[in-house]
C-alpha cells in the first residue's frame, strides 16, 4: 500500500504523538463498502503513554447513525477521529477528564467522563444553540458553559435574511433582560437600549458598546438642529458585517466607570479559512404606509369649529359670516374652503428600500483577510425622508512569525439622511400638521373663481402651516462620516505568556443643514422679531484615540487546574467640537443659506469638549477539573471628568481613581461523578458580585465654567455654571444568581437569573439658595435599586431527517425603586406630562389627575361643588360637560394637591419568542416581541381630543358633551379650556402592552453541485412588523422620544414604524 504522510507533530507537553495516513484506492486494505477512490480515510494512531483508554460512539441525533470524521480531543493531551461507524478510542489522563467533540456542521460538545470509560454522544447540527459554543468576553472568547457571568448571545448568520435591521434593533426580543425600544420609523433612528432597567436618572442608561475591542464612547455628542433627530453610530454598521453580539449583563467591572450598564460586545466578520470566498447579497423591500389616525372629516370639523367659536363668544351670525364657515356655493370663498382633504395621504406614502452587499474573504499561511462593501437605500413612511449608506470594512490577521501576529480592523461609512421635523413641532412637523390641519382646505392655491393653481397654498386663514409645503420645500439634511480603525499586535513571549497592544482611532463628522421656507409655514416668534423663513447649519466632530495594552498568562497545572490572568491598561482621549449658525428672514425662499438671513437676527454658537479616561485592569480566571470556576476582575479608573474633591477613590494627584472589583463563581454540577447516569446533560450554578461605575457626569460639571458675552460692544466673560469639585462617578453594586440547565441530549436549554443592582452616588439636582444666582447644582445625592428575574428557554422541538424546529422564548421583569433623592421626591415635565420620582417608588411614574367621567348636567356639577382657582385668585365652578376630577384632599378645589400616581411606563414583563423551522431546503424564521403592563401617555390624543382650539380632532371627539343629560366620557368643546378639562390626567394614560410579529422570513436554499462553482445560493422573502396586537389607540405602542429616563412611555407623535416585505438573494462563490 502506498502511503503519504501529510502531517506529523510532536509536542513535549502532550500525551500523544500522531500521524495522519491518507489511503488511496488499495481495496485490500479497506472494507469492501469503502472502495470508492473518492473516499479519504483518516487514521490517528496514538503513541502509547500513561493514561487510561476511553472508547465510545458519536452519532447523529437525527438518524442515530455513527458520524465519521468527528474530532475528539482532550486539551493538551490527546486527540482522535471517529471511524466510518462513529467509533473512537482515545487515551485520557484520568476518568475525570473532559472530552471536546467537534465536527463540521455539528455543534460542539464538551463531555465530562465522570468516571466512565465509555461515552455515547449524539450531536445536533450547528444551528442549534449550545452551552458549549464560544462566547466573546471582554478579555477574549470563552466556552459558554464555563463562564461565571450572566450573558446573552446572538449569532448573526441568519441576519442576511433580516433586511433593514440596525445593529441595535436586531437584538430586540432576542436577549433576556435587554429592553430594546425603537425610537421611531425614521430610517436609521435606531433604538433606546435599557439592560436590566434603569441605573441612573441623569446619567446614561445605555450599555457600553464595544466593537472589535474598541470602546464606542459619547454616542450622542451635541444636539441636532433638526427636531427630534438623534445620531446613531450603530446605524453605520451593516449587520451582515457582524459575526456575533454578546451582551454582558453583570461582572462588567473590567470596564471600570464605563461598565455600570453592562456591555454589548460586537465582533465583526472574521475569515474562517484560507480559501477565497465571495459572498453577494441584494434585496429590495416594499414599505407600506401605516394606517391613518381617524381624524374628523370636513363636515364634522366644521361643526366642531362652530361650537368652539361659539364658546369664545361669537354669535351664530358672526360665525356664519366667516369665509370658511359660509355654505353659500355662490360665495367667492366657497371653493377655497370646501375640500375634504386627507392630509395624512399628503404626508405618508408607501416606498421602496434596497441593499447591495459584497464580501470577499481568503488568505494564506501568512495572512487572512476580509473585505466588504455595501450600499443601502431606505425610505421612510413620511414623504421625502430617507437614509442612504455607503460602507466598507477591511479586517485582516497577519502571521509575521510563529510568535508574532498582527490584526487590523478598518471601516469607513457615509450616511446621508433627508429628514423632516417630527414630534412636538406644531409649525414644522408634517405628520403632526396632517392631523391638525383643517380638512376643508386644499394643498394648492385657489383663486376667487374657484380655480385651483399648481402652486402650493400659503399658511391658511387659521394660521396653520401647509404640510404639503413642508414636504416639498423644507430642507433638512444630516450627513454622517465615520472612520474607525485599529491595529493590534501580539507577541508570544513563551508558551504561557503573551503581550499584546491595540491602537485605535475613531473620527466622526456630522454636517446638518435645514431651511424652513416663508411661504406655507407659520411664522416663529423670536425674542426680538418675528421670523418667517428660518435656516441653519451645524458641524459636529468627534475624534477618539484608544489604546489597550496587556499581558496575558495561560497555564494548565497537573491537568486539573487552569489559570488565565490578564494585566493591562487602557487609555482613551476624546475631543468633540460643535459649531452652528442660524439665520432668519431671507429675502426669498430661493435663498436658503444662513448668510442670506438678516444680520441682526443671526445666531452663532458652538463649543469644544475634551475628556480623558485611564483604566488599569486585572482579570484572573481559575478552573478546577472543568467543573469549578472562579473569576476575579478589578479596574482602577481615572477621568478628567471627576472632581478633585471626590469623596471616594484613591488620590493619585491628577484625579481620583476608584477601584471597581468583581468576583464570580460557577459550579458545573453535571461534571461531578454522581451525575454520571443522570438524564441532565448540563447543570451549572452561577453567582457573581461586582462594582462598576458610570462616568457620564458631563465633561466640565465638576468645574467652574464661563461663556462669552457681548455688552454694549464690549466682549467679556460670564459665569455659565457653578462648580462642584466633589462631583464623582455613580457606583453600581451588582449581585447575580443564575442557573444553566440542559437535558434531552441538550435539545432543551434553560437559563434563569435573578439580580439585584444598587446605584450609589446617583446624579441628582439639588436646589441652591437664590443668592448663588443658580437654581440647582448637580450632585451625587441619590440612590436607586433594581431587582429582577430573567429566563430564556431554547428547545429543539422537532429533529428529523427532513424537518427541524428550534423554538426559544426569553422574558424578563424588573422592579425599580428610588432609595434617596433630595427632599425625598421631585417632579419633571415633558410634553405636557408630569412625572414623579419619589423615595419608595419606581422612577418616572406618571403623576396627574384622576378623571371620574363628565358631569352630565349643570345640576350634577353644582351638587358636587367642585371649583378651580383662577390666576387672579377667583374661583370658577365646574359645570355640565366638564370633566369630574377626583378631589383627593376633599377641599372642593381641584388643584395640584389632587394629583396622584396614574401610571407607570415600566413594563411588568417583556421579551421575545423566536422560531426557526428547516424543512428540506426551506427555512422559516418567525420572531414575536412583546411588552406587557407598561402604561403610555398618548400625547397625540391629548392634543387631538383637547376640544379647546382650532386644530382638527380625532373622530372620537364627535362623542363630546353637547347638552344637559348627555352621558359621555368626552367633555364639551370650549375655547381655551378654561376649566382644564384636558389637563394631564388618566384620560390620556393607556395600556401600552403589545404582541408584535416582528419578522417572518422564508428562505429557499437552491440545490447545487457538490464541487460546483457556487458554494451556496438562496432566495428569501421577509416581512417586518406584519401585525401588532394592542389596545393602544395611537399609531404604534412602541416609541422612545429620547434616551432620557424621563421621556420613556410618552408618545410625542414621532414618525411611525411601517410594514415591509422584502425579496432578496444571497450567493456564495
XYZ file of N, CA and C in Angstrom, residues 311-400:
270
model
N -68.247 79.144 21.916
C -67.835 79.219 23.315
C -66.891 80.382 23.558
N -66.288 80.871 22.489
C -65.398 82.029 22.587
C -66.187 83.322 22.671
N -67.477 83.255 22.315
C -68.329 84.442 22.401
C -68.857 84.922 21.083
N -68.531 84.265 19.983
C -69.039 84.682 18.683
C -70.499 84.239 18.526
N -71.269 85.096 17.921
C -72.674 84.768 17.668
C -72.773 83.850 16.452
N -73.942 83.246 16.287
C -74.168 82.369 15.139
C -74.025 83.133 13.837
N -74.475 84.399 13.848
C -74.378 85.216 12.629
C -72.918 85.503 12.300
N -72.156 85.841 13.326
C -70.736 86.137 13.111
C -69.996 84.915 12.598
N -70.338 83.763 13.144
C -69.685 82.533 12.706
C -70.032 82.230 11.254
N -71.278 82.374 10.919
C -71.714 82.078 9.554
C -71.083 83.002 8.530
N -70.700 84.199 8.970
C -70.111 85.160 8.035
C -68.627 84.907 7.785
N -68.017 84.042 8.574
C -66.601 83.737 8.358
C -66.450 83.027 7.014
N -65.447 83.369 6.246
C -65.333 82.803 4.895
C -65.261 81.273 4.884
N -64.642 80.687 5.866
C -64.514 79.229 5.885
C -65.745 78.542 6.468
N -66.715 79.337 6.974
C -67.946 78.752 7.504
C -69.144 79.035 6.601
N -68.943 79.760 5.529
C -70.028 80.159 4.631
C -70.352 79.012 3.677
N -71.604 78.574 3.677
C -72.015 77.449 2.845
C -72.694 77.876 1.549
N -72.631 79.155 1.269
C -73.236 79.647 0.025
C -72.304 79.304 -1.139
N -72.749 78.416 -2.021
C -71.894 77.962 -3.118
C -71.548 79.073 -4.092
N -72.297 80.186 -4.022
C -72.012 81.311 -4.901
C -70.979 82.260 -4.305
N -70.644 82.016 -3.056
C -69.660 82.863 -2.399
C -68.294 82.656 -3.033
N -67.535 83.744 -3.152
C -66.215 83.668 -3.800
C -65.265 82.728 -3.076
N -65.463 82.541 -1.750
C -64.555 81.700 -0.982
C -65.044 80.258 -0.874
N -66.167 79.953 -1.479
C -66.752 78.622 -1.284
C -65.800 77.510 -1.731
N -65.273 77.613 -2.931
C -64.402 76.551 -3.455
C -63.135 76.407 -2.617
N -62.635 77.538 -2.120
C -61.393 77.511 -1.348
C -61.560 76.746 -0.035
N -62.760 76.746 0.541
C -62.965 76.175 1.870
C -63.941 74.999 1.866
N -64.063 74.334 0.745
C -64.966 73.196 0.719
C -64.301 71.960 0.109
N -63.082 71.719 0.534
C -62.404 70.455 0.239
C -62.759 69.439 1.338
N -62.311 68.241 1.147
C -62.336 67.223 2.220
C -61.015 66.468 2.130
N -59.944 67.188 2.444
C -58.580 66.701 2.210
C -58.152 65.696 3.273
N -57.608 64.609 2.811
C -56.965 63.653 3.720
C -55.494 64.049 3.804
N -55.166 64.855 4.789
C -53.807 65.391 4.887
C -52.769 64.307 5.176
N -53.209 63.235 5.804
C -52.246 62.172 6.083
C -51.754 61.518 4.795
N -52.610 61.474 3.776
C -52.156 60.957 2.488
C -51.171 61.903 1.820
N -51.256 63.174 2.157
C -50.298 64.143 1.619
C -48.909 63.958 2.218
N -48.872 63.325 3.393
C -47.613 63.212 4.138
C -47.037 61.806 4.089
N -47.881 60.787 4.220
C -47.421 59.407 4.293
C -47.543 58.731 2.937
N -46.636 57.834 2.654
C -46.726 57.076 1.409
C -45.942 55.779 1.544
N -46.280 54.832 0.693
C -45.504 53.602 0.602
C -44.206 53.897 -0.149
N -43.196 53.060 0.078
C -41.891 53.346 -0.511
C -41.123 52.052 -0.746
N -39.903 52.196 -1.234
C -39.069 51.057 -1.611
C -37.702 51.196 -0.951
N -37.167 50.081 -0.474
C -35.812 50.020 0.060
C -34.965 49.116 -0.821
N -33.657 49.297 -0.745
C -32.774 48.390 -1.459
C -31.420 48.320 -0.780
N -30.765 47.182 -0.967
C -29.469 46.972 -0.334
C -28.639 46.046 -1.217
N -27.353 46.372 -1.340
C -26.399 45.534 -2.062
C -25.186 45.352 -1.169
N -24.708 44.122 -1.064
C -23.592 43.842 -0.165
C -22.679 42.805 -0.804
N -21.369 43.050 -0.714
C -20.360 42.148 -1.278
C -19.253 41.950 -0.260
N -18.903 40.694 -0.039
C -17.832 40.378 0.904
C -16.881 39.378 0.265
N -15.577 39.630 0.398
C -14.543 38.737 -0.112
C -13.632 38.361 1.048
N -13.428 37.070 1.244
C -12.540 36.595 2.308
C -11.565 35.580 1.733
N -10.440 35.442 2.397
C -9.450 34.473 1.945
C -8.116 34.706 2.621
N -7.064 34.155 2.037
C -5.741 34.348 2.600
C -4.835 33.162 2.377
N -3.767 33.140 3.165
C -2.812 32.045 3.113
C -2.215 31.890 4.498
N -1.066 31.194 4.575
C -0.450 30.978 5.885
C 0.091 32.264 6.492
N 0.345 33.241 5.666
C 0.903 34.495 6.153
C -0.174 35.443 6.644
N -1.291 35.510 5.938
C -2.338 36.472 6.294
C -3.692 35.977 5.811
N -4.709 36.304 6.561
C -6.097 36.105 6.134
C -6.794 37.455 6.190
N -7.773 37.626 5.326
C -8.379 38.941 5.219
C -9.877 38.816 4.933
N -10.589 39.894 5.170
C -11.983 40.021 4.797
C -12.247 41.454 4.352
N -12.821 41.601 3.177
C -13.127 42.915 2.632
C -14.598 42.933 2.249
N -15.318 43.957 2.723
C -16.737 44.052 2.392
C -17.066 45.468 1.942
N -18.075 45.560 1.094
C -18.589 46.839 0.632
C -20.105 46.735 0.559
N -20.784 47.822 0.906
C -22.227 47.773 0.897
C -22.864 49.107 0.554
N -24.055 49.007 0.022
C -24.886 50.183 -0.255
C -26.288 49.886 0.255
N -26.874 50.878 0.888
C -28.230 50.718 1.389
C -29.010 51.995 1.148
N -30.228 51.847 0.654
C -31.121 52.983 0.465
C -32.458 52.677 1.108
N -32.839 53.450 2.112
C -34.083 53.207 2.861
C -34.914 54.471 2.866
N -36.179 54.328 2.542
C -37.102 55.461 2.559
C -38.050 55.314 3.730
N -38.406 56.454 4.324
C -39.281 56.448 5.473
C -40.744 56.475 5.091
N -41.596 56.381 6.126
C -43.038 56.445 5.892
C -43.470 57.854 5.523
N -42.755 58.870 6.004
C -43.055 60.257 5.658
C -42.367 60.593 4.335
N -43.080 61.223 3.448
C -42.536 61.557 2.139
C -41.251 62.377 2.272
N -40.348 62.154 1.351
C -39.082 62.898 1.267
C -38.189 62.686 2.489
N -38.337 61.555 3.170
C -37.391 61.169 4.217
C -36.716 59.876 3.776
N -35.424 59.799 3.947
C -34.712 58.599 3.520
C -33.338 58.548 4.161
N -32.720 57.404 4.031
C -31.356 57.176 4.503
C -30.591 56.450 3.411
N -29.432 57.000 3.041
C -28.532 56.359 2.091
C -27.212 56.085 2.801
N -26.735 54.846 2.700
C -25.494 54.481 3.398
C -24.548 53.769 2.438
N -23.277 54.188 2.494
C -22.196 53.510 1.792
C -21.199 53.061 2.854
N -20.844 51.804 2.846
C -19.940 51.318 3.894
C -18.931 50.331 3.318
N -17.751 50.356 3.888
C -16.722 49.396 3.531
C -15.945 49.021 4.781
N -15.482 47.792 4.828
C -14.766 47.290 6.003
C -13.669 46.336 5.548
N -12.511 46.443 6.216
C -11.395 45.555 5.930
C -10.840 45.030 7.247
N -10.890 43.721 7.421
C -10.324 43.057 8.594
C -9.247 42.089 8.130
N -8.168 41.990 8.868
C -7.087 41.082 8.472
C -6.327 40.600 9.694
N -5.744 39.409 9.550
C -4.863 38.830 10.564
C -3.557 38.478 9.871
N -2.432 38.897 10.461
C -1.111 38.686 9.870
C -0.283 37.798 10.786
N 0.302 36.767 10.222
C 1.217 35.899 10.962
C 2.637 36.258 10.551
N 3.212 37.244 11.219
C 4.560 37.689 10.851
C 5.585 36.602 11.125
